[in-house]
Amino acid sequence: MLDKSMIEVNGLQKKFSDNVILKDIEGTVKSGEVICIIGPSGAGKSTFLRCLNLLERPSEGTVIFDNQNLIDLPERDLVAVREKMGMVFQNFNLFPNMSVLENLKLAPKRVKNISDQEATNISMKLLDRVGLAEKADAYPESLSGGQKQRVAIARALAMNPEVMLFDEPTSALDPEMVGEVLSVMKELAQDGMTMVVVTHEMGFAKEVADEVWFMADGYILEKNQPNKLFNNPQNARTKDFISKIIGD
């Protein structure tokens, strides 16, 4: 199942003036695979994720998706690419003046030009999938953080993406709300969704990831299956990070 390459990254660098954030990043994400990216704050994890769909344009290297080098594409052509890469951010980014249902319907109607009824049908199915069908007419301000993030996931899924990118989706949540979001993400993984997840949730990474990538100082220093990376890390920087996060 995990044989078709979905995303290939080669020699990726990102600079802001003289500050090099990403340094010669290499990696392959296969179809149906869940990649969890872990590492200390400031490692470049979120910048790397944003480079995958060119919300940040890399300074050097290639990002191959759908047999295209995205770095060569003009901005107008990237819109179609981003339709296929759903992205969920730390802080939800819901439109406060729209109901939950309207938030979900907006992009499919505008970008895919589907009818209001079809957009409603798709959106209600997705809200049911994330356990929030009863909140369709509610506004974001009335929702808990966990509910907002589940709506944000449903909104990304409404575009029927091939890949889902998650940028620390639980970091803004109160601890008791983390589980409800991770539960939805686990179900997506079980359904075969290709996912790249920047996360501090080590339990999720251990349970769900096919491969864990450890980032520090702008490099991917180690990649391995979760049990191997967490139980027997090879890089000294990885060992130090895991010992501090999980304990000896």
PDB file of C-alpha atoms in Angstrom:
ATOM      1  CA  MET A   1       0.000   0.000   0.000  1.00  0.00           C
ATOM      2  CA  LEU A   2       2.761   2.442   0.948  1.00  0.00           C
ATOM      3  CA  ASP A   3       4.659   2.329  -2.326  1.00  0.00           C
ATOM      4  CA  LYS A   4       3.656   5.377  -4.358  1.00  0.00           C
ATOM      5  CA  SER A   5       5.613   8.514  -3.518  1.00  0.00           C
ATOM      6  CA  MET A   6       3.229  11.365  -2.747  1.00  0.00           C
ATOM      7  CA  ILE A   7       5.769  14.072  -1.855  1.00  0.00           C
ATOM      8  CA  GLU A   8       9.514  14.095  -2.491  1.00  0.00           C
ATOM      9  CA  VAL A   9      11.742  16.771  -0.999  1.00  0.00           C
ATOM     10  CA  ASN A  10      15.340  17.187  -2.121  1.00  0.00           C
ATOM     11  CA  GLY A  11      17.979  19.660  -0.978  1.00  0.00           C
ATOM     12  CA  LEU A  12      15.384  21.951   0.565  1.00  0.00           C
ATOM     13  CA  GLN A  13      16.658  25.163   2.102  1.00  0.00           C
ATOM     14  CA  LYS A  14      14.847  28.199   3.460  1.00  0.00           C
ATOM     15  CA  LYS A  15      16.585  31.440   4.307  1.00  0.00           C
ATOM     16  CA  PHE A  16      15.257  34.651   5.787  1.00  0.00           C
ATOM     17  CA  SER A  17      17.979  37.194   4.970  1.00  0.00           C
ATOM     18  CA  ASP A  18      21.124  35.631   6.437  1.00  0.00           C
ATOM     19  CA  ASN A  19      19.210  33.328   8.761  1.00  0.00           C
ATOM     20  CA  VAL A  20      19.094  29.769   7.386  1.00  0.00           C
ATOM     21  CA  ILE A  21      15.991  28.089   8.812  1.00  0.00           C
ATOM     22  CA  LEU A  22      16.014  24.840   6.792  1.00  0.00           C
ATOM     23  CA  LYS A  23      19.246  23.152   5.731  1.00  0.00           C
ATOM     24  CA  ASP A  24      19.386  20.526   2.985  1.00  0.00           C
ATOM     25  CA  ILE A  25      16.170  18.747   3.938  1.00  0.00           C
ATOM     26  CA  GLU A  26      15.539  15.398   2.230  1.00  0.00           C
ATOM     27  CA  GLY A  27      12.441  13.278   2.621  1.00  0.00           C
ATOM     28  CA  THR A  28       9.768  11.175   0.943  1.00  0.00           C
ATOM     29  CA  VAL A  29       6.139  10.836   1.973  1.00  0.00           C
ATOM     30  CA  LYS A  30       4.403   7.808   0.463  1.00  0.00           C
ATOM     31  CA  SER A  31       0.723   7.418  -0.316  1.00  0.00           C
ATOM     32  CA  GLY A  32      -1.245   6.409   2.778  1.00  0.00           C
ATOM     33  CA  GLU A  33       1.675   7.128   5.078  1.00  0.00           C
ATOM     34  CA  VAL A  34       1.596   9.121   8.311  1.00  0.00           C
ATOM     35  CA  ILE A  35       4.772  11.102   9.006  1.00  0.00           C
ATOM     36  CA  CYS A  36       5.123  12.759  12.410  1.00  0.00           C
ATOM     37  CA  ILE A  37       7.724  15.496  12.734  1.00  0.00           C
ATOM     38  CA  ILE A  38       9.023  16.125  16.244  1.00  0.00           C
ATOM     39  CA  GLY A  39      11.733  18.284  17.712  1.00  0.00           C
ATOM     40  CA  PRO A  40      12.417  21.325  19.896  1.00  0.00           C
ATOM     41  CA  SER A  41      10.861  24.731  19.318  1.00  0.00           C
ATOM     42  CA  GLY A  42      12.754  26.701  16.698  1.00  0.00           C
ATOM     43  CA  ALA A  43      13.834  23.569  14.830  1.00  0.00           C
ATOM     44  CA  GLY A  44      12.137  24.681  11.605  1.00  0.00           C
ATOM     45  CA  LYS A  45       9.273  22.170  11.724  1.00  0.00           C
ATOM     46  CA  SER A  46       6.446  24.573  10.901  1.00  0.00           C
ATOM     47  CA  THR A  47       8.510  26.322   8.229  1.00  0.00           C
ATOM     48  CA  PHE A  48       9.183  22.951   6.605  1.00  0.00           C
ATOM     49  CA  LEU A  49       5.481  22.098   6.607  1.00  0.00           C
ATOM     50  CA  ARG A  50       4.634  25.451   4.998  1.00  0.00           C
ATOM     51  CA  CYS A  51       7.267  24.823   2.336  1.00  0.00           C
ATOM     52  CA  LEU A  52       5.496  21.613   1.284  1.00  0.00           C
ATOM     53  CA  ASN A  53       2.573  23.561  -0.191  1.00  0.00           C
ATOM     54  CA  LEU A  54       4.643  26.691  -0.820  1.00  0.00           C
ATOM     55  CA  LEU A  55       2.936  28.916   1.704  1.00  0.00           C
ATOM     56  CA  GLU A  56       6.633  29.604   2.247  1.00  0.00           C
ATOM     57  CA  ARG A  57       8.646  29.524  -0.950  1.00  0.00           C
ATOM     58  CA  PRO A  58      11.901  27.573  -0.446  1.00  0.00           C
ATOM     59  CA  SER A  59      15.188  29.294  -1.192  1.00  0.00           C
ATOM     60  CA  GLU A  60      16.716  26.185  -2.784  1.00  0.00           C
ATOM     61  CA  GLY A  61      15.839  22.586  -3.571  1.00  0.00           C
ATOM     62  CA  THR A  62      12.796  20.809  -4.953  1.00  0.00           C
ATOM     63  CA  VAL A  63       9.368  19.763  -3.702  1.00  0.00           C
ATOM     64  CA  ILE A  64       7.855  17.154  -6.032  1.00  0.00           C
ATOM     65  CA  PHE A  65       4.097  16.584  -5.768  1.00  0.00           C
ATOM     66  CA  ASP A  66       1.927  14.990  -8.445  1.00  0.00           C
ATOM     67  CA  ASN A  67       5.083  14.660 -10.566  1.00  0.00           C
ATOM     68  CA  GLN A  68       5.576  18.428 -10.556  1.00  0.00           C
ATOM     69  CA  ASN A  69       8.325  20.488  -8.979  1.00  0.00           C
ATOM     70  CA  LEU A  70       6.172  22.972  -7.089  1.00  0.00           C
ATOM     71  CA  ILE A  71       9.004  25.472  -6.835  1.00  0.00           C
ATOM     72  CA  ASP A  72       8.867  25.963 -10.601  1.00  0.00           C
ATOM     73  CA  LEU A  73       5.141  26.717 -10.620  1.00  0.00           C
ATOM     74  CA  PRO A  74       3.817  30.279 -10.789  1.00  0.00           C
ATOM     75  CA  GLU A  75       1.574  31.353  -7.931  1.00  0.00           C
ATOM     76  CA  ARG A  76      -1.633  31.020  -9.986  1.00  0.00           C
ATOM     77  CA  ASP A  77      -0.915  27.310 -10.551  1.00  0.00           C
ATOM     78  CA  LEU A  78      -0.266  26.671  -6.864  1.00  0.00           C
ATOM     79  CA  VAL A  79      -3.940  27.220  -6.057  1.00  0.00           C
ATOM     80  CA  ALA A  80      -4.792  23.883  -7.673  1.00  0.00           C
ATOM     81  CA  VAL A  81      -1.957  22.207  -5.777  1.00  0.00           C
ATOM     82  CA  ARG A  82      -3.152  23.579  -2.442  1.00  0.00           C
ATOM     83  CA  GLU A  83      -6.615  22.149  -3.116  1.00  0.00           C
ATOM     84  CA  LYS A  84      -4.968  18.728  -2.914  1.00  0.00           C
ATOM     85  CA  MET A  85      -3.055  19.534   0.300  1.00  0.00           C
ATOM     86  CA  GLY A  86      -5.394  20.286   3.168  1.00  0.00           C
ATOM     87  CA  MET A  87      -3.731  22.238   5.965  1.00  0.00           C
ATOM     88  CA  VAL A  88      -4.746  22.554   9.602  1.00  0.00           C
ATOM     89  CA  PHE A  89      -3.077  25.283  11.628  1.00  0.00           C
ATOM     90  CA  GLN A  90      -2.472  25.758  15.341  1.00  0.00           C
ATOM     91  CA  ASN A  91      -5.054  28.505  15.733  1.00  0.00           C
ATOM     92  CA  PHE A  92      -8.025  27.221  13.701  1.00  0.00           C
ATOM     93  CA  ASN A  93      -8.329  30.234  11.310  1.00  0.00           C
ATOM     94  CA  LEU A  94     -12.109  29.956  11.164  1.00  0.00           C
ATOM     95  CA  PHE A  95     -14.117  32.914   9.895  1.00  0.00           C
ATOM     96  CA  PRO A  96     -15.857  34.303  13.019  1.00  0.00           C
ATOM     97  CA  ASN A  97     -18.686  35.963  11.070  1.00  0.00           C
ATOM     98  CA  MET A  98     -19.750  32.688   9.447  1.00  0.00           C
ATOM     99  CA  SER A  99     -21.512  29.693  10.941  1.00  0.00           C
ATOM    100  CA  VAL A 100     -19.703  26.370  11.164  1.00  0.00           C
ATOM    101  CA  LEU A 101     -21.535  25.121   8.082  1.00  0.00           C
ATOM    102  CA  GLU A 102     -20.743  28.290   6.123  1.00  0.00           C
ATOM    103  CA  ASN A 103     -17.070  27.937   7.043  1.00  0.00           C
ATOM    104  CA  LEU A 104     -17.038  24.471   5.491  1.00  0.00           C
ATOM    105  CA  LYS A 105     -19.011  25.384   2.377  1.00  0.00           C
ATOM    106  CA  LEU A 106     -17.046  28.474   1.386  1.00  0.00           C
ATOM    107  CA  ALA A 107     -13.995  26.975  -0.338  1.00  0.00           C
ATOM    108  CA  PRO A 108     -15.756  24.130  -2.191  1.00  0.00           C
ATOM    109  CA  LYS A 109     -18.287  26.587  -3.622  1.00  0.00           C
ATOM    110  CA  ARG A 110     -15.743  29.228  -4.596  1.00  0.00           C
ATOM    111  CA  VAL A 111     -12.870  27.064  -5.746  1.00  0.00           C
ATOM    112  CA  LYS A 112     -14.650  23.971  -7.072  1.00  0.00           C
ATOM    113  CA  ASN A 113     -17.738  25.851  -8.200  1.00  0.00           C
ATOM    114  CA  ILE A 114     -20.146  23.290  -6.794  1.00  0.00           C
ATOM    115  CA  SER A 115     -23.746  24.056  -5.923  1.00  0.00           C
ATOM    116  CA  ASP A 116     -24.824  25.234  -2.498  1.00  0.00           C
ATOM    117  CA  GLN A 117     -26.788  22.026  -1.953  1.00  0.00           C
ATOM    118  CA  GLU A 118     -23.853  19.795  -2.853  1.00  0.00           C
ATOM    119  CA  ALA A 119     -21.562  21.828  -0.610  1.00  0.00           C
ATOM    120  CA  THR A 120     -24.100  21.500   2.199  1.00  0.00           C
ATOM    121  CA  ASN A 121     -24.335  17.722   1.752  1.00  0.00           C
ATOM    122  CA  ILE A 122     -20.547  17.303   1.764  1.00  0.00           C
ATOM    123  CA  SER A 123     -20.116  19.594   4.752  1.00  0.00           C
ATOM    124  CA  MET A 124     -22.786  17.915   6.856  1.00  0.00           C
ATOM    125  CA  LYS A 125     -21.265  14.490   6.228  1.00  0.00           C
ATOM    126  CA  LEU A 126     -17.890  15.816   7.355  1.00  0.00           C
ATOM    127  CA  LEU A 127     -19.330  17.497  10.434  1.00  0.00           C
ATOM    128  CA  ASP A 128     -20.957  14.204  11.327  1.00  0.00           C
ATOM    129  CA  ARG A 129     -17.609  12.478  10.793  1.00  0.00           C
ATOM    130  CA  VAL A 130     -15.897  14.762  13.334  1.00  0.00           C
ATOM    131  CA  GLY A 131     -18.858  14.530  15.735  1.00  0.00           C
ATOM    132  CA  LEU A 132     -20.156  18.074  15.301  1.00  0.00           C
ATOM    133  CA  ALA A 133     -23.233  17.824  13.064  1.00  0.00           C
ATOM    134  CA  GLU A 134     -25.304  19.485  15.788  1.00  0.00           C
ATOM    135  CA  LYS A 135     -23.027  22.561  15.638  1.00  0.00           C
ATOM    136  CA  ALA A 136     -23.663  23.310  11.953  1.00  0.00           C
ATOM    137  CA  ASP A 137     -25.527  26.560  12.679  1.00  0.00           C
ATOM    138  CA  ALA A 138     -23.308  27.648  15.573  1.00  0.00           C
ATOM    139  CA  TYR A 139     -20.655  30.336  15.273  1.00  0.00           C
ATOM    140  CA  PRO A 140     -16.985  29.730  16.127  1.00  0.00           C
ATOM    141  CA  GLU A 141     -17.051  31.933  19.233  1.00  0.00           C
ATOM    142  CA  SER A 142     -19.506  29.541  20.875  1.00  0.00           C
ATOM    143  CA  LEU A 143     -17.246  26.513  20.379  1.00  0.00           C
ATOM    144  CA  SER A 144     -14.529  25.083  22.595  1.00  0.00           C
ATOM    145  CA  GLY A 145     -10.982  24.979  21.278  1.00  0.00           C
ATOM    146  CA  GLY A 146     -11.258  21.266  20.555  1.00  0.00           C
ATOM    147  CA  GLN A 147     -14.491  21.789  18.660  1.00  0.00           C
ATOM    148  CA  LYS A 148     -12.962  24.622  16.630  1.00  0.00           C
ATOM    149  CA  GLN A 149     -10.049  22.421  15.632  1.00  0.00           C
ATOM    150  CA  ARG A 150     -12.354  19.580  14.623  1.00  0.00           C
ATOM    151  CA  VAL A 151     -14.282  22.068  12.463  1.00  0.00           C
ATOM    152  CA  ALA A 152     -10.965  23.192  10.951  1.00  0.00           C
ATOM    153  CA  ILE A 153     -10.135  19.574  10.084  1.00  0.00           C
ATOM    154  CA  ALA A 154     -13.569  19.082   8.512  1.00  0.00           C
ATOM    155  CA  ARG A 155     -13.119  22.301   6.536  1.00  0.00           C
ATOM    156  CA  ALA A 156      -9.804  21.064   5.139  1.00  0.00           C
ATOM    157  CA  LEU A 157     -11.390  17.711   4.254  1.00  0.00           C
ATOM    158  CA  ALA A 158     -14.211  19.476   2.390  1.00  0.00           C
ATOM    159  CA  MET A 159     -11.780  20.061  -0.496  1.00  0.00           C
ATOM    160  CA  ASN A 160     -11.199  16.285  -0.753  1.00  0.00           C
ATOM    161  CA  PRO A 161      -7.410  16.587  -0.428  1.00  0.00           C
ATOM    162  CA  GLU A 162      -4.878  13.887  -1.247  1.00  0.00           C
ATOM    163  CA  VAL A 163      -2.629  14.897   1.662  1.00  0.00           C
ATOM    164  CA  MET A 164      -3.352  16.512   5.024  1.00  0.00           C
ATOM    165  CA  LEU A 165      -0.747  18.761   6.661  1.00  0.00           C
ATOM    166  CA  PHE A 166      -1.128  19.428  10.401  1.00  0.00           C
ATOM    167  CA  ASP A 167       0.893  22.189  12.070  1.00  0.00           C
ATOM    168  CA  GLU A 168       0.853  21.388  15.805  1.00  0.00           C
ATOM    169  CA  PRO A 169      -2.947  21.058  15.744  1.00  0.00           C
ATOM    170  CA  THR A 170      -3.274  20.539  19.506  1.00  0.00           C
ATOM    171  CA  SER A 171      -0.760  23.101  20.796  1.00  0.00           C
ATOM    172  CA  ALA A 172      -3.380  25.831  21.367  1.00  0.00           C
ATOM    173  CA  LEU A 173      -5.786  23.511  23.172  1.00  0.00           C
ATOM    174  CA  ASP A 174      -6.448  22.956  26.842  1.00  0.00           C
ATOM    175  CA  PRO A 175      -5.187  19.482  27.825  1.00  0.00           C
ATOM    176  CA  GLU A 176      -8.661  17.988  28.209  1.00  0.00           C
ATOM    177  CA  MET A 177      -9.508  18.940  24.611  1.00  0.00           C
ATOM    178  CA  VAL A 178      -6.450  17.361  22.993  1.00  0.00           C
ATOM    179  CA  GLY A 179      -7.868  13.843  22.935  1.00  0.00           C
ATOM    180  CA  GLU A 180     -10.933  14.699  20.867  1.00  0.00           C
ATOM    181  CA  VAL A 181      -8.780  16.188  18.100  1.00  0.00           C
ATOM    182  CA  LEU A 182      -6.255  13.354  18.145  1.00  0.00           C
ATOM    183  CA  SER A 183      -9.132  10.869  17.926  1.00  0.00           C
ATOM    184  CA  VAL A 184     -10.309  12.431  14.655  1.00  0.00           C
ATOM    185  CA  MET A 185      -6.745  12.373  13.315  1.00  0.00           C
ATOM    186  CA  LYS A 186      -6.344   8.703  14.250  1.00  0.00           C
ATOM    187  CA  GLU A 187      -9.516   7.865  12.333  1.00  0.00           C
ATOM    188  CA  LEU A 188      -8.175   9.700   9.275  1.00  0.00           C
ATOM    189  CA  ALA A 189      -4.961   7.698   9.496  1.00  0.00           C
ATOM    190  CA  GLN A 190      -6.905   4.441   9.805  1.00  0.00           C
ATOM    191  CA  ASP A 191      -8.882   5.415   6.699  1.00  0.00           C
ATOM    192  CA  GLY A 192      -5.637   5.701   4.730  1.00  0.00           C
ATOM    193  CA  MET A 193      -5.241   9.474   4.543  1.00  0.00           C
ATOM    194  CA  THR A 194      -1.691  10.578   3.756  1.00  0.00           C
ATOM    195  CA  MET A 195      -0.664  12.877   6.619  1.00  0.00           C
ATOM    196  CA  VAL A 196       2.324  14.971   7.641  1.00  0.00           C
ATOM    197  CA  VAL A 197       1.950  16.053  11.257  1.00  0.00           C
ATOM    198  CA  VAL A 198       4.134  18.464  13.209  1.00  0.00           C
ATOM    199  CA  THR A 199       3.371  17.533  16.797  1.00  0.00           C
ATOM    200  CA  HIS A 200       4.445  17.583  20.427  1.00  0.00           C
ATOM    201  CA  GLU A 201       2.116  14.666  21.163  1.00  0.00           C
ATOM    202  CA  MET A 202       4.607  11.820  21.502  1.00  0.00           C
ATOM    203  CA  GLY A 203       1.941   9.251  22.312  1.00  0.00           C
ATOM    204  CA  PHE A 204       0.169  10.045  19.049  1.00  0.00           C
ATOM    205  CA  ALA A 205       3.441   9.805  17.111  1.00  0.00           C
ATOM    206  CA  LYS A 206       4.222   6.423  18.698  1.00  0.00           C
ATOM    207  CA  GLU A 207       0.773   5.012  17.985  1.00  0.00           C
ATOM    208  CA  VAL A 208      -0.092   6.400  14.568  1.00  0.00           C
ATOM    209  CA  ALA A 209       3.069   7.322  12.641  1.00  0.00           C
ATOM    210  CA  ASP A 210       4.589   5.050  10.032  1.00  0.00           C
ATOM    211  CA  GLU A 211       7.769   7.063  10.403  1.00  0.00           C
ATOM    212  CA  VAL A 212       8.942   9.771  12.805  1.00  0.00           C
ATOM    213  CA  TRP A 213      11.312  12.522  11.669  1.00  0.00           C
ATOM    214  CA  PHE A 214      13.322  14.332  14.309  1.00  0.00           C
ATOM    215  CA  MET A 215      14.234  17.924  13.457  1.00  0.00           C
ATOM    216  CA  ALA A 216      16.649  20.243  15.253  1.00  0.00           C
ATOM    217  CA  ASP A 217      18.619  23.303  14.192  1.00  0.00           C
ATOM    218  CA  GLY A 218      17.125  23.288  10.699  1.00  0.00           C
ATOM    219  CA  TYR A 219      18.078  19.689   9.887  1.00  0.00           C
ATOM    220  CA  ILE A 220      16.252  16.376   9.864  1.00  0.00           C
ATOM    221  CA  LEU A 221      18.718  14.530  12.056  1.00  0.00           C
ATOM    222  CA  GLU A 222      17.002  11.165  12.267  1.00  0.00           C
ATOM    223  CA  LYS A 223      14.149   9.210  10.659  1.00  0.00           C
ATOM    224  CA  ASN A 224      12.858   5.873  11.784  1.00  0.00           C
ATOM    225  CA  GLN A 225       9.857   3.790  12.735  1.00  0.00           C
ATOM    226  CA  PRO A 226       8.386   5.088  16.005  1.00  0.00           C
ATOM    227  CA  ASN A 227       9.407   2.164  18.207  1.00  0.00           C
ATOM    228  CA  LYS A 228      12.997   2.348  16.958  1.00  0.00           C
ATOM    229  CA  LEU A 229      13.342   6.118  17.149  1.00  0.00           C
ATOM    230  CA  PHE A 230      11.808   6.442  20.609  1.00  0.00           C
ATOM    231  CA  ASN A 231      13.382   3.320  22.136  1.00  0.00           C
ATOM    232  CA  ASN A 232      16.782   3.350  20.464  1.00  0.00           C
ATOM    233  CA  PRO A 233      17.591   6.763  18.952  1.00  0.00           C
ATOM    234  CA  GLN A 234      20.898   6.866  17.087  1.00  0.00           C
ATOM    235  CA  ASN A 235      21.616  10.593  16.977  1.00  0.00           C
ATOM    236  CA  ALA A 236      22.906  12.240  20.164  1.00  0.00           C
ATOM    237  CA  ARG A 237      20.582  15.214  19.697  1.00  0.00           C
ATOM    238  CA  THR A 238      17.598  12.864  19.326  1.00  0.00           C
ATOM    239  CA  LYS A 239      18.606  10.964  22.455  1.00  0.00           C
ATOM    240  CA  ASP A 240      18.837  14.188  24.444  1.00  0.00           C
ATOM    241  CA  PHE A 241      15.433  15.429  23.241  1.00  0.00           C
ATOM    242  CA  ILE A 242      13.627  12.156  23.913  1.00  0.00           C
ATOM    243  CA  SER A 243      15.184  11.771  27.355  1.00  0.00           C
ATOM    244  CA  LYS A 244      13.925  15.237  28.305  1.00  0.00           C
ATOM    245  CA  ILE A 245      10.456  14.744  26.836  1.00  0.00           C
ATOM    246  CA  ILE A 246       9.780  11.161  27.874  1.00  0.00           C
ATOM    247  CA  GLY A 247      12.361  10.511  30.569  1.00  0.00           C
ATOM    248  CA  ASP A 248      14.859   7.733  30.912  1.00  0.00           C
TER     249      ASP A 248
END
